[in-house]
Short mmCIF file of C-alpha atoms and ligand atoms in Angstrom, two decimals:
data_model
loop_
_atom_site.label_atom_id
_atom_site.label_comp_id
_atom_site.label_asym_id
_atom_site.label_seq_id
_atom_site.Cartn_x
_atom_site.Cartn_y
_atom_site.Cartn_z
CA MET A 223 133.05 14.74 -114.89
CA GLN A 224 131.30 15.23 -110.76
CA ARG A 225 134.31 16.34 -109.26
CA VAL A 226 132.48 19.73 -107.77
CA VAL A 227 134.81 23.41 -108.88
CA ARG A 228 136.89 25.24 -106.47
CA PHE A 229 134.78 28.29 -105.66
CA GLU A 230 138.56 30.22 -105.23
CA GLU A 231 139.50 29.52 -108.67
CA LEU A 232 137.14 30.68 -110.79
CA ASP A 233 137.46 34.23 -111.85
CA GLU A 234 134.23 35.59 -113.00
CA PHE A 235 130.75 34.40 -113.92
CA ASP A 236 128.11 34.74 -116.28
CA LEU A 237 125.28 34.98 -113.82
CA GLU A 238 124.52 35.59 -110.32
CA THR A 239 121.47 34.84 -108.65
CA ASP A 240 119.74 33.55 -105.09
CA ILE A 241 119.26 30.56 -105.77
CA CYS A 242 119.60 28.72 -108.31
CA VAL A 243 116.94 25.14 -108.52
CA VAL A 244 118.14 22.06 -110.78
CA GLY A 245 115.79 20.45 -112.44
CA PHE A 246 112.29 21.79 -113.68
CA GLY A 247 110.32 19.26 -112.29
CA GLY A 248 107.67 18.35 -110.11
CA ALA A 249 109.96 19.37 -107.16
CA GLY A 250 111.72 21.42 -108.85
CA ALA A 251 109.03 23.19 -110.51
CA SER A 252 107.26 23.93 -106.17
CA SER A 253 110.97 24.39 -104.72
CA ALA A 254 110.66 28.20 -107.27
CA TRP A 255 107.11 28.54 -106.45
CA GLU A 256 107.73 28.60 -102.71
CA ALA A 257 111.24 30.16 -103.05
CA ARG A 258 110.23 32.90 -105.44
CA MET A 259 107.39 33.92 -102.85
CA ALA A 260 109.12 34.74 -100.33
CA GLY A 261 111.32 36.68 -102.30
CA SER A 262 113.97 35.38 -103.21
CA GLU A 263 115.49 35.58 -106.66
CA VAL A 264 115.20 32.51 -108.67
CA THR A 265 116.81 30.73 -111.80
CA VAL A 266 115.96 27.39 -112.80
CA LEU A 267 118.08 25.45 -115.07
CA GLU A 268 116.58 22.31 -117.12
CA GLN A 269 118.28 20.46 -119.00
CA SER A 270 115.69 18.56 -121.37
CA SER A 271 113.84 21.87 -124.00
CA ALA A 272 110.79 22.05 -121.68
CA GLY A 273 109.71 21.76 -118.22
CA GLY A 274 107.82 19.30 -116.15
CA GLY A 275 109.93 15.60 -116.36
CA SER A 276 108.84 12.16 -115.04
CA THR A 277 105.45 13.89 -113.00
CA MET A 278 104.01 15.98 -116.23
CA MET A 279 104.30 12.01 -117.34
CA SER A 280 103.13 10.91 -114.01
CA ALA A 281 99.18 10.69 -113.43
CA CYS A 282 99.58 13.40 -110.33
CA GLU A 283 97.94 11.26 -107.81
CA MET A 284 99.37 12.78 -104.69
CA TYR A 285 99.30 10.11 -101.35
CA LEU A 286 97.80 13.18 -98.82
CA GLY A 287 95.67 13.16 -95.88
CA GLY A 288 95.97 13.14 -91.76
CA GLU A 289 95.06 16.12 -89.78
CA GLY A 290 91.73 15.55 -90.25
CA GLY A 291 91.96 14.75 -93.58
CA THR A 292 92.68 17.14 -96.39
CA ALA A 293 89.05 19.02 -97.67
CA LEU A 294 88.52 16.70 -100.51
CA GLN A 295 88.84 13.63 -98.15
CA GLN A 296 86.60 15.34 -95.86
CA GLU A 297 83.97 16.65 -98.23
CA LEU A 298 83.48 12.72 -99.08
CA GLY A 299 83.24 11.87 -95.47
CA PHE A 300 86.71 10.72 -94.37
CA ALA A 301 87.69 12.11 -91.76
CA ASP A 302 91.95 11.18 -91.10
CA SER A 303 93.87 11.58 -88.31
CA THR A 304 97.61 12.10 -88.06
CA GLU A 305 98.07 9.06 -85.98
CA ASN A 306 96.24 7.01 -87.96
CA PHE A 307 98.12 8.10 -91.29
CA THR A 308 101.52 7.43 -89.51
CA ASN A 309 101.04 4.14 -88.40
CA TYR A 310 99.90 2.93 -92.01
CA LEU A 311 103.26 4.93 -93.16
CA LYS A 312 104.80 2.56 -90.69
CA ALA A 313 103.66 -0.08 -91.16
CA CYS A 314 104.83 0.72 -95.04
CA PHE A 315 108.26 1.34 -94.64
CA GLY A 316 109.57 -0.58 -91.15
CA ASP A 317 113.08 0.19 -90.39
CA ASN A 318 113.80 2.71 -93.63
CA LEU A 319 111.50 5.16 -92.64
CA ASP A 320 112.51 8.39 -92.03
CA GLU A 321 109.97 9.64 -88.78
CA GLU A 322 110.85 13.40 -88.86
CA ARG A 323 109.74 13.71 -92.42
CA VAL A 324 106.66 11.49 -91.97
CA ALA A 325 106.21 13.50 -89.39
CA MET A 326 105.93 16.87 -91.15
CA TYR A 327 104.62 14.91 -93.76
CA THR A 328 101.57 13.43 -92.53
CA GLN A 329 101.00 17.18 -90.15
CA GLY A 330 100.67 18.98 -93.52
CA GLY A 331 98.71 16.97 -96.03
CA PRO A 332 95.75 19.34 -95.82
CA GLU A 333 97.48 22.64 -96.54
CA HIS A 334 99.09 20.85 -99.33
CA PHE A 335 96.64 19.73 -100.55
CA ALA A 336 94.96 22.90 -100.52
CA TRP A 337 98.37 24.72 -102.13
CA CYS A 338 97.34 22.35 -104.93
CA GLU A 339 93.40 24.05 -105.56
CA ALA A 340 94.65 27.87 -105.48
CA LEU A 341 97.60 26.93 -107.75
CA GLY A 342 94.44 26.57 -110.37
CA VAL A 343 94.04 22.84 -109.90
CA ALA A 344 90.41 21.26 -110.01
CA TYR A 345 90.17 18.05 -107.88
CA LYS A 346 86.59 16.46 -108.49
CA ARG A 347 84.39 15.53 -105.44
CA GLY A 348 84.28 12.02 -105.69
CA TYR A 349 85.60 9.40 -104.77
CA PHE A 350 85.70 6.45 -107.46
CA PRO A 351 85.73 2.90 -104.06
CA GLY A 352 87.09 -0.07 -107.01
CA ARG A 353 90.65 -1.59 -107.19
CA ASP A 354 92.38 0.82 -110.48
CA VAL A 355 95.76 2.72 -109.83
CA VAL A 356 94.35 5.47 -111.29
CA ALA A 357 89.89 6.10 -111.13
CA MET A 358 89.15 6.37 -114.83
CA THR A 359 85.67 7.50 -113.91
CA GLY A 360 86.96 11.31 -113.77
CA ASP A 361 86.87 10.96 -109.26
CA SER A 362 89.40 13.22 -107.85
CA LEU A 363 89.82 10.51 -105.06
CA GLN A 364 90.34 7.46 -104.35
CA PHE A 365 92.33 4.42 -102.47
CA THR A 366 96.11 3.75 -104.25
CA GLY A 367 97.76 0.99 -102.02
CA ASN A 368 97.55 -1.32 -99.73
CA GLU A 369 95.53 0.23 -97.43
CA ARG A 370 92.62 -2.25 -97.46
CA SER A 371 94.90 -4.95 -96.61
CA TRP A 372 96.79 -6.95 -94.17
CA PRO A 373 98.61 -6.50 -92.40
CA PHE A 374 98.01 -2.97 -92.59
CA THR A 375 94.60 -3.45 -91.55
CA GLU A 376 96.27 -4.53 -88.25
CA VAL A 377 97.11 -1.23 -87.40
CA ALA A 378 95.82 1.71 -89.54
CA GLU A 379 91.80 2.11 -89.83
CA PRO A 380 91.53 2.14 -94.45
CA VAL A 381 91.35 5.66 -95.16
CA PRO A 382 91.59 6.68 -99.66
CA ARG A 383 94.18 8.90 -99.96
CA GLY A 384 95.24 9.53 -103.21
CA HIS A 385 94.31 12.57 -104.75
CA LEU A 386 93.71 12.66 -108.26
CA PRO A 387 93.49 15.82 -110.56
CA ALA A 388 89.51 15.61 -112.08
CA ASP A 389 88.48 14.04 -114.82
CA ALA A 390 92.18 13.55 -116.17
CA ASP A 391 92.69 9.75 -115.81
CA HIS A 392 96.23 9.16 -116.42
CA ARG A 393 97.12 12.00 -117.54
CA GLY A 394 97.13 14.08 -114.54
CA GLY A 395 99.93 15.31 -114.77
CA GLN A 396 100.06 16.97 -117.85
CA VAL A 397 96.79 19.30 -116.08
CA PHE A 398 98.85 19.76 -112.61
CA MET A 399 102.66 20.52 -114.15
CA SER A 400 101.62 22.98 -117.29
CA THR A 401 99.65 24.50 -114.06
CA LEU A 402 102.55 24.71 -111.44
CA LEU A 403 104.58 25.49 -114.27
CA GLN A 404 103.03 28.39 -115.80
CA ARG A 405 102.18 29.75 -111.59
CA VAL A 406 106.84 29.65 -111.80
CA GLU A 407 106.95 31.33 -114.73
CA GLU A 408 104.28 33.91 -113.79
CA LEU A 409 106.31 34.71 -110.66
CA GLY A 410 108.84 36.26 -112.78
CA THR A 411 111.35 33.59 -112.19
CA ASP A 412 114.41 32.87 -115.02
CA ILE A 413 114.06 29.38 -116.27
CA ARG A 414 116.84 28.09 -118.85
CA VAL A 415 115.68 25.25 -120.85
CA ASP A 416 118.20 22.82 -122.59
CA ALA A 417 120.49 23.57 -119.95
CA ARG A 418 122.11 20.87 -118.51
CA ALA A 419 123.77 21.36 -114.60
CA ARG A 420 127.05 19.59 -114.71
CA GLN A 421 129.13 20.87 -110.81
CA LEU A 422 128.10 22.14 -107.85
CA VAL A 423 130.60 25.75 -107.31
CA GLN A 424 131.62 24.80 -103.73
CA ASP A 425 134.41 27.32 -101.52
CA LYS A 426 137.11 25.79 -98.94
CA HIS A 427 134.74 26.34 -96.25
CA GLY A 428 132.47 23.40 -97.57
CA ARG A 429 129.63 26.36 -98.62
CA VAL A 430 128.08 25.56 -102.10
CA ARG A 431 128.22 28.65 -103.72
CA GLY A 432 127.35 27.91 -107.37
CA VAL A 433 126.53 25.72 -110.83
CA ILE A 434 128.26 25.44 -113.55
CA ALA A 435 125.77 24.76 -117.05
CA LYS A 436 125.73 23.25 -120.11
CA ILE A 437 123.87 25.93 -121.78
CA ASP A 438 124.71 26.15 -125.62
CA ASN A 439 127.28 23.25 -125.59
CA LYS A 440 129.00 25.66 -123.56
CA PRO A 441 130.23 25.77 -119.62
CA PHE A 442 128.47 28.41 -117.86
CA ALA A 443 128.32 29.30 -114.21
CA ILE A 444 126.22 30.39 -112.18
CA ARG A 445 126.71 32.22 -108.48
CA THR A 446 123.86 31.44 -105.88
CA ARG A 447 124.35 34.27 -102.97
CA GLN A 448 121.89 31.91 -101.20
CA ALA A 449 121.66 27.97 -102.17
CA VAL A 450 121.40 25.25 -104.91
CA ILE A 451 118.56 22.88 -104.85
CA LEU A 452 119.71 19.84 -106.53
CA THR A 453 115.52 18.34 -107.94
CA ALA A 454 117.06 16.43 -110.82
CA GLY A 455 114.77 13.55 -110.88
CA GLY A 456 116.44 9.27 -110.21
CA PHE A 457 118.53 7.31 -111.81
CA VAL A 458 116.86 4.87 -113.58
CA MET A 459 117.80 5.88 -117.18
CA ASN A 460 122.07 5.76 -115.83
CA GLU A 461 122.79 1.99 -116.59
CA GLN A 462 126.02 1.85 -114.51
CA MET A 463 124.39 3.29 -111.04
CA THR A 464 121.03 0.84 -111.77
CA ARG A 465 123.93 -2.32 -112.10
CA GLN A 466 125.64 -1.19 -109.32
CA HIS A 467 122.89 -0.22 -106.47
CA LEU A 468 119.78 -2.12 -108.32
CA PRO A 469 121.32 -6.04 -108.97
CA ARG A 470 118.58 -7.49 -108.37
CA TYR A 471 116.11 -5.95 -110.18
CA TYR A 472 119.01 -4.85 -113.13
CA PRO A 473 119.04 -5.54 -116.41
CA ILE A 474 115.70 -3.46 -116.14
CA ASP A 475 114.02 -3.59 -119.15
CA ASN A 476 111.11 -1.37 -118.21
CA PRO A 477 112.93 2.26 -116.88
CA HIS A 478 109.92 3.94 -115.75
CA GLY A 479 111.16 8.19 -116.48
CA ASN A 480 111.56 10.15 -118.58
CA PRO A 481 115.19 10.70 -119.99
CA GLY A 482 116.99 12.78 -117.57
CA ASP A 483 116.79 10.29 -114.72
CA ARG A 484 120.86 9.54 -114.98
CA GLY A 485 120.87 10.90 -111.48
CA ASP A 486 122.61 13.75 -112.07
CA GLY A 487 121.52 15.48 -108.75
CA ILE A 488 122.35 12.62 -106.17
CA LEU A 489 126.20 12.71 -108.12
CA MET A 490 126.31 16.13 -107.78
CA GLY A 491 125.77 15.74 -104.64
CA VAL A 492 127.81 13.64 -103.09
CA ALA A 493 130.80 14.76 -105.46
CA ALA A 494 129.96 18.06 -102.70
CA GLY A 495 130.13 15.69 -99.20
CA GLY A 496 127.13 14.29 -99.54
CA HIS A 497 125.59 10.73 -98.77
CA ALA A 498 123.40 8.96 -100.96
CA ILE A 499 120.76 6.02 -98.43
CA ASN A 500 117.82 4.10 -100.01
CA MET A 501 119.87 2.76 -102.63
CA GLY A 502 119.34 -0.68 -103.13
CA GLU A 503 115.23 -0.24 -102.70
CA ALA A 504 112.70 0.43 -105.78
CA PHE A 505 109.28 1.11 -107.42
CA ILE A 506 108.46 -2.05 -108.38
CA CYS A 507 105.03 -3.09 -110.50
CA ILE A 508 103.76 -5.79 -111.32
CA ALA A 509 100.25 -4.75 -112.65
CA HIS A 510 98.23 -8.03 -111.72
CA TYR A 511 95.29 -5.74 -111.81
CA PRO A 512 92.54 -4.11 -113.16
CA PRO A 513 90.22 -5.26 -114.01
CA PRO A 514 89.39 -5.83 -110.26
CA GLU A 515 88.02 -9.60 -110.57
CA LEU A 516 92.15 -11.01 -111.49
CA THR A 517 92.45 -11.04 -107.09
CA PHE A 518 89.94 -14.20 -106.57
CA GLY A 519 93.13 -15.92 -108.44
CA ILE A 520 95.63 -16.69 -106.76
CA PHE A 521 99.44 -16.91 -106.84
CA VAL A 522 101.44 -18.84 -106.66
CA ASN A 523 105.57 -19.91 -106.90
CA SER A 524 107.57 -22.32 -108.57
CA GLN A 525 106.44 -24.96 -106.20
CA GLY A 526 102.67 -24.61 -106.44
CA GLN A 527 102.87 -22.46 -102.82
CA ARG A 528 101.00 -19.21 -102.29
CA PHE A 529 103.22 -16.45 -101.14
CA ILE A 530 100.52 -13.79 -100.71
CA ASN A 531 97.27 -12.04 -100.07
CA GLU A 532 96.31 -11.41 -103.66
CA ASP A 533 94.95 -7.63 -102.74
CA ILE A 534 97.61 -5.58 -102.20
CA TYR A 535 98.76 -2.80 -104.00
CA LEU A 536 100.86 -3.85 -107.41
CA ALA A 537 104.43 -2.61 -105.85
CA ARG A 538 103.65 -5.19 -102.95
CA LEU A 539 103.59 -8.16 -105.29
CA GLY A 540 106.59 -6.79 -107.37
CA HIS A 541 108.30 -7.26 -104.24
CA TYR A 542 107.65 -10.29 -102.57
CA ALA A 543 108.09 -11.49 -106.24
CA SER A 544 111.17 -10.76 -106.80
CA GLU A 545 112.21 -13.08 -103.33
CA GLN A 546 110.31 -15.77 -104.75
CA GLN A 547 112.84 -18.57 -106.15
CA ASP A 548 114.58 -17.84 -110.05
CA LYS A 549 111.24 -14.47 -108.93
CA LYS A 550 108.79 -17.01 -111.30
CA VAL A 551 105.30 -16.49 -110.34
CA TYR A 552 101.88 -17.71 -111.63
CA MET A 553 98.28 -16.59 -110.65
CA LEU A 554 95.82 -19.18 -111.39
CA ILE A 555 92.91 -18.25 -112.21
CA ASP A 556 89.39 -20.25 -113.13
CA ASN A 557 87.15 -19.10 -116.00
CA GLU A 558 84.25 -17.25 -113.89
CA HIS A 559 87.14 -14.94 -113.67
CA PHE A 560 89.82 -14.46 -116.12
CA ALA A 561 90.37 -12.23 -118.29
CA ARG A 562 93.41 -9.99 -119.35
CA PRO A 563 95.47 -7.76 -116.78
CA ALA A 564 94.92 -4.26 -119.19
CA TYR A 565 98.80 -2.37 -117.56
CA GLN A 566 101.04 -5.85 -118.29
CA GLU A 567 101.52 -6.60 -121.41
CA HIS A 568 104.29 -9.61 -121.32
CA ILE A 569 102.32 -11.84 -119.48
CA GLU A 570 101.90 -15.15 -120.61
CA ILE A 571 99.41 -18.70 -120.51
CA THR A 572 101.85 -21.41 -119.47
CA ALA A 573 99.39 -24.37 -118.67
CA VAL A 574 95.58 -24.73 -118.89
CA GLY A 575 94.00 -27.73 -118.15
CA GLU A 576 90.79 -28.99 -117.07
CA THR A 577 91.62 -29.70 -113.51
CA ILE A 578 94.63 -28.67 -111.33
CA GLU A 579 96.60 -31.96 -111.67
CA GLU A 580 96.86 -31.55 -115.48
CA ILE A 581 98.28 -27.35 -115.07
CA GLU A 582 99.85 -28.45 -112.50
CA THR A 583 101.37 -31.34 -114.21
CA ASP A 584 102.09 -29.24 -117.26
CA ALA A 585 103.72 -26.37 -115.35
CA GLY A 586 106.16 -28.31 -113.99
CA PHE A 587 105.19 -28.46 -110.45
CA PRO A 588 105.85 -30.66 -107.30
CA PRO A 589 103.14 -33.19 -108.04
CA GLY A 590 100.43 -32.45 -105.26
CA ALA A 591 102.05 -29.26 -104.60
CA LEU A 592 99.41 -26.80 -106.35
CA GLN A 593 96.63 -29.95 -105.27
CA ALA A 594 97.58 -29.31 -102.07
CA THR A 595 97.36 -25.82 -101.54
CA VAL A 596 94.25 -25.27 -103.98
CA GLN A 597 92.43 -28.15 -101.46
CA TYR A 598 93.21 -25.71 -98.74
CA TYR A 599 93.00 -22.05 -100.33
CA ASN A 600 88.61 -23.23 -101.12
CA GLU A 601 87.81 -25.34 -98.17
CA HIS A 602 89.08 -21.33 -96.10
CA ALA A 603 87.21 -19.48 -99.38
CA ALA A 604 84.63 -20.90 -99.33
CA CYS A 605 83.88 -19.89 -95.26
CA GLY A 606 85.03 -15.95 -96.25
CA GLU A 607 88.27 -17.37 -94.23
CA ASP A 608 92.14 -16.80 -95.90
CA PRO A 609 94.28 -18.36 -92.34
CA LEU A 610 97.80 -18.42 -94.19
CA PHE A 611 97.90 -14.36 -96.39
CA HIS A 612 94.40 -12.97 -94.51
CA LYS A 613 92.67 -11.60 -98.23
CA ALA A 614 89.27 -9.64 -97.68
CA LYS A 615 86.53 -11.46 -97.65
CA ASP A 616 85.47 -9.43 -100.62
CA TRP A 617 88.04 -11.54 -102.64
CA LEU A 618 87.69 -14.87 -101.10
CA LYS A 619 86.06 -17.85 -103.48
CA PRO A 620 87.28 -20.80 -104.28
CA ILE A 621 89.22 -21.40 -107.78
CA ALA A 622 86.72 -23.68 -108.99
CA SER A 623 84.85 -22.96 -112.63
CA PRO A 624 87.23 -24.94 -114.98
CA PRO A 625 89.28 -24.42 -116.97
CA TYR A 626 91.85 -23.06 -115.36
CA ALA A 627 94.89 -21.42 -116.65
CA LEU A 628 97.82 -20.53 -114.91
CA VAL A 629 99.27 -16.90 -116.41
CA SER A 630 102.88 -16.73 -115.61
CA TYR A 631 103.89 -13.17 -113.75
CA SER A 632 107.79 -14.57 -114.25
CA LEU A 633 110.52 -11.16 -113.67
CA ASP A 634 112.39 -12.03 -116.91
CA HIS A 635 110.13 -11.83 -120.00
CA LEU A 636 107.30 -9.39 -118.09
CA LYS A 637 109.77 -6.60 -118.10
CA PRO A 638 108.28 -4.74 -114.70
CA ALA A 639 108.61 -0.65 -114.65
CA ILE A 640 110.47 0.38 -112.56
CA PHE A 641 111.96 3.61 -110.76
CA THR A 642 114.71 4.54 -107.91
CA LEU A 643 114.11 5.36 -104.18
CA GLY A 644 117.40 6.15 -102.47
CA GLY A 645 119.25 9.33 -103.15
CA LEU A 646 120.50 11.66 -100.78
CA ASP A 647 120.29 12.02 -97.64
CA VAL A 648 118.07 15.30 -97.00
CA LYS A 649 116.69 16.83 -93.78
CA PRO A 650 112.94 16.85 -93.89
CA THR A 651 113.68 20.85 -95.19
CA GLY A 652 115.75 19.88 -97.74
CA GLU A 653 119.41 19.83 -96.18
CA VAL A 654 121.30 17.97 -97.68
CA LEU A 655 123.33 16.28 -95.02
CA THR A 656 127.00 14.48 -95.51
CA PRO A 657 127.78 10.78 -93.83
CA ASP A 658 127.67 12.32 -90.26
CA ARG A 659 124.25 13.96 -91.24
CA GLU A 660 125.50 17.14 -90.91
CA VAL A 661 124.06 19.93 -93.45
CA ILE A 662 126.20 21.34 -96.21
CA PRO A 663 125.78 25.30 -95.90
CA GLY A 664 124.28 26.34 -99.39
CA LEU A 665 122.93 22.41 -100.25
CA PHE A 666 119.53 21.51 -100.74
CA ALA A 667 117.64 19.01 -102.07
CA ALA A 668 113.51 17.28 -103.61
CA GLY A 669 112.48 14.74 -105.11
CA ARG A 670 113.57 11.35 -106.58
CA THR A 671 117.13 13.03 -105.65
CA VAL A 672 116.55 12.25 -102.28
CA ALA A 673 115.98 9.10 -100.27
CA GLY A 674 112.08 11.20 -99.53
CA ILE A 675 108.93 9.10 -97.20
CA PRO A 676 108.02 6.24 -99.97
CA ARG A 677 111.56 4.31 -99.35
CA THR A 678 110.14 -0.25 -100.67
CA ALA A 679 108.30 -1.68 -103.39
CA LYS A 680 106.88 -2.89 -100.44
CA GLY A 681 105.18 -0.16 -99.02
CA TYR A 682 104.94 1.66 -101.94
CA ALA A 683 101.10 3.54 -102.45
CA SER A 684 100.56 5.29 -105.96
CA GLY A 685 100.83 9.20 -105.41
CA MET A 686 103.12 9.06 -102.92
CA SER A 687 106.69 10.41 -104.96
CA VAL A 688 104.03 12.78 -106.59
CA GLY A 689 103.62 13.77 -103.62
CA ASP A 690 106.73 13.79 -101.65
CA ALA A 691 108.53 15.34 -104.18
CA THR A 692 106.12 18.26 -104.23
CA PHE A 693 105.29 18.14 -100.76
CA PHE A 694 109.11 18.38 -99.77
CA GLY A 695 109.89 20.68 -103.03
CA ARG A 696 107.94 23.40 -101.14
CA ARG A 697 109.82 23.37 -98.13
CA ALA A 698 113.77 23.26 -99.90
CA GLY A 699 112.15 26.12 -101.72
CA ARG A 700 111.35 27.82 -98.52
CA GLN A 701 114.14 26.98 -96.20
CA ALA A 702 116.31 27.41 -99.06
CA ALA A 703 115.44 31.35 -98.85
CA ALA A 704 115.72 32.15 -95.60
CA LEU A 705 118.88 31.75 -95.57
CA ASP A 706 121.09 35.36 -95.56
CA ARG A 707 122.59 36.27 -98.68
CA SER A 708 126.59 36.31 -99.10
C1 LIG B 30 104.60 7.29 -116.10
C2 LIG B 30 104.07 7.68 -115.42
C3 LIG B 30 103.47 7.31 -114.26
C4 LIG B 30 103.59 7.93 -112.39
N1 LIG B 30 102.48 8.04 -112.06
C5 LIG B 30 103.38 9.05 -110.45
C6 LIG B 30 101.57 8.99 -109.82
O1 LIG B 30 100.33 8.82 -110.16
N2 LIG B 30 102.10 9.55 -108.63
C7 LIG B 30 103.27 9.39 -107.79
O2 LIG B 30 103.19 9.60 -106.95
N3 LIG B 30 103.59 8.71 -108.89
C8 LIG B 30 104.41 8.77 -109.97
N4 LIG B 30 104.83 8.12 -110.67
C9 LIG B 30 106.37 8.63 -109.91
C10 LIG B 30 106.48 10.78 -110.67
O3 LIG B 30 106.07 10.56 -111.74
C11 LIG B 30 108.02 10.67 -110.49
O4 LIG B 30 108.77 9.07 -109.29
C12 LIG B 30 108.11 12.34 -110.01
O5 LIG B 30 107.31 13.21 -110.50
C13 LIG B 30 109.32 12.90 -108.90
O6 LIG B 30 109.89 13.76 -109.22
P1 LIG B 30 110.83 15.10 -109.42
O7 LIG B 30 110.56 16.62 -109.14
O8 LIG B 30 111.94 14.30 -108.48
O9 LIG B 30 111.72 14.34 -110.71
P2 LIG B 30 111.06 14.98 -112.29
O10 LIG B 30 109.87 15.35 -112.19
O11 LIG B 30 111.33 14.33 -112.78
O12 LIG B 30 111.99 16.79 -112.30
C14 LIG B 30 113.12 16.58 -113.20
C15 LIG B 30 113.59 17.22 -113.52
O13 LIG B 30 115.00 17.17 -113.99
C16 LIG B 30 115.18 17.38 -115.10
N5 LIG B 30 117.05 17.10 -115.23
C17 LIG B 30 117.79 15.81 -114.88
N6 LIG B 30 118.89 15.64 -114.99
C18 LIG B 30 119.28 17.23 -114.90
C19 LIG B 30 120.17 18.58 -115.73
N7 LIG B 30 121.94 17.80 -114.60
N8 LIG B 30 120.67 19.31 -115.46
C20 LIG B 30 118.88 20.18 -115.31
N9 LIG B 30 118.04 19.40 -115.63
C21 LIG B 30 117.94 18.23 -115.33
C22 LIG B 30 114.61 16.15 -116.01
O14 LIG B 30 114.66 16.67 -117.30
C23 LIG B 30 113.04 17.24 -114.96
O15 LIG B 30 112.82 17.41 -116.03
C24 LIG B 30 104.44 7.84 -112.67
C25 LIG B 30 105.94 8.23 -113.16
C26 LIG B 30 105.78 7.46 -114.72
C27 LIG B 30 107.18 7.79 -115.57
#
């Protein structure tokens, strides 16, 4: 079904336009906006009955900064140099990082935030200093990732970069996307819902010249004079693809996305000669906070040993938890700090005891292992030190007020939220690349259909996906609109 259709074999088309955007979520709407502003005729195809996609479901936190800081960062007293932001992203994604893309992103953050505000989305001049995934105070600026934790503190000054629509809590996506979709519509864009793109139309020279969609259960052929932009989200809802590419997280019981995340854009792009990269990486989340007090606990594996500093972001914990033996991890916490995590329903209490020895025996850990871990941790925590993993001083306190609880965050029963971080290899301009990194003429992509800024759970921070999708969606729209028409 995903093979391309030869342009030369088609006698007629149902519609002709300059640019066809596949998917009306964050990346698609942003690219349509830019392409219309540049004067191109744009048709958008959206498979569901309304636009929005996963971006509409999200808190619409955007991870932005650099170039001295966005207006929000600056007005709240935070300077953010491009170098500092780049160093941070390099520490996040290491070998997986796309340097050219990062350079564009770390230089363009302030302009992108200005664009968001110019659309009419309100951002409150308030900074939330606490530890939560999304500030529930109405404030628009917060830390969202690993900025304040080791080893990131070794290479970059901690700067808050999470930008949230004002007073929206977890509903920022509704606020942002309803505004953006309306703006795109106001520009006279041809928007077709209940319209699923199925195949690309490609000519004998390899140039993409249109799309075959299914509308009202009938094939609908669109000829494009400039380009097709694939912005159809990721593939977390596609069982065959997740089984193939993400065996370490399979089965995925809690896919984080919308039903359209079936990988259509990636499959269509590959069929036209594109190259899918980073396909084995995904965002996996163990929401071990809020409440923030839980950070005073320690995580151990089934050998009773620590493996991470507990003040990290929840996707970094998800990554390292998935690497422990049998994917089994536990939080040891004392009575003073015990709480149920706000966003993680499926935790199980493995053992409760008046002594660490009791807990260790009940959990079936090797004798003495957990006791040694706690003794070592407590000795150093009392002096404000964590020689093994460098948890920040603010979260260091001896685990010393009984009773103690050992809470299982093991992946087998936790049902962690997962979405995919692999997709088409594209230039920062959105041009889709072959395995030899040659541009496929007339084909662009953005958002979770591509391998973008966020490339591992290990370095992910809230806001990196919507920030990337909207930022590079805009670039794809602009670049496509600059092409000659033919
Ligand atoms: C609950 C939740 C909260 C989140 N919070 C955040 C957050 O605060 N910050 C952050 O950075 N990330 C967050 N994420 C992740 C983020 O929302 C997504 O990764 C991002 O929005 C994806 O944007 P996109 O434009 O690529 O895809 P989408 O916004 O999902 O848009 C893709 C669109 O394509 C359509 N489509 C698919 N196939 C076809 C086809 N064949 N033909 C036509 N249309 C098609 C879909 O229906 C959809 O409308 C969250 C995710 C969830 C689920």
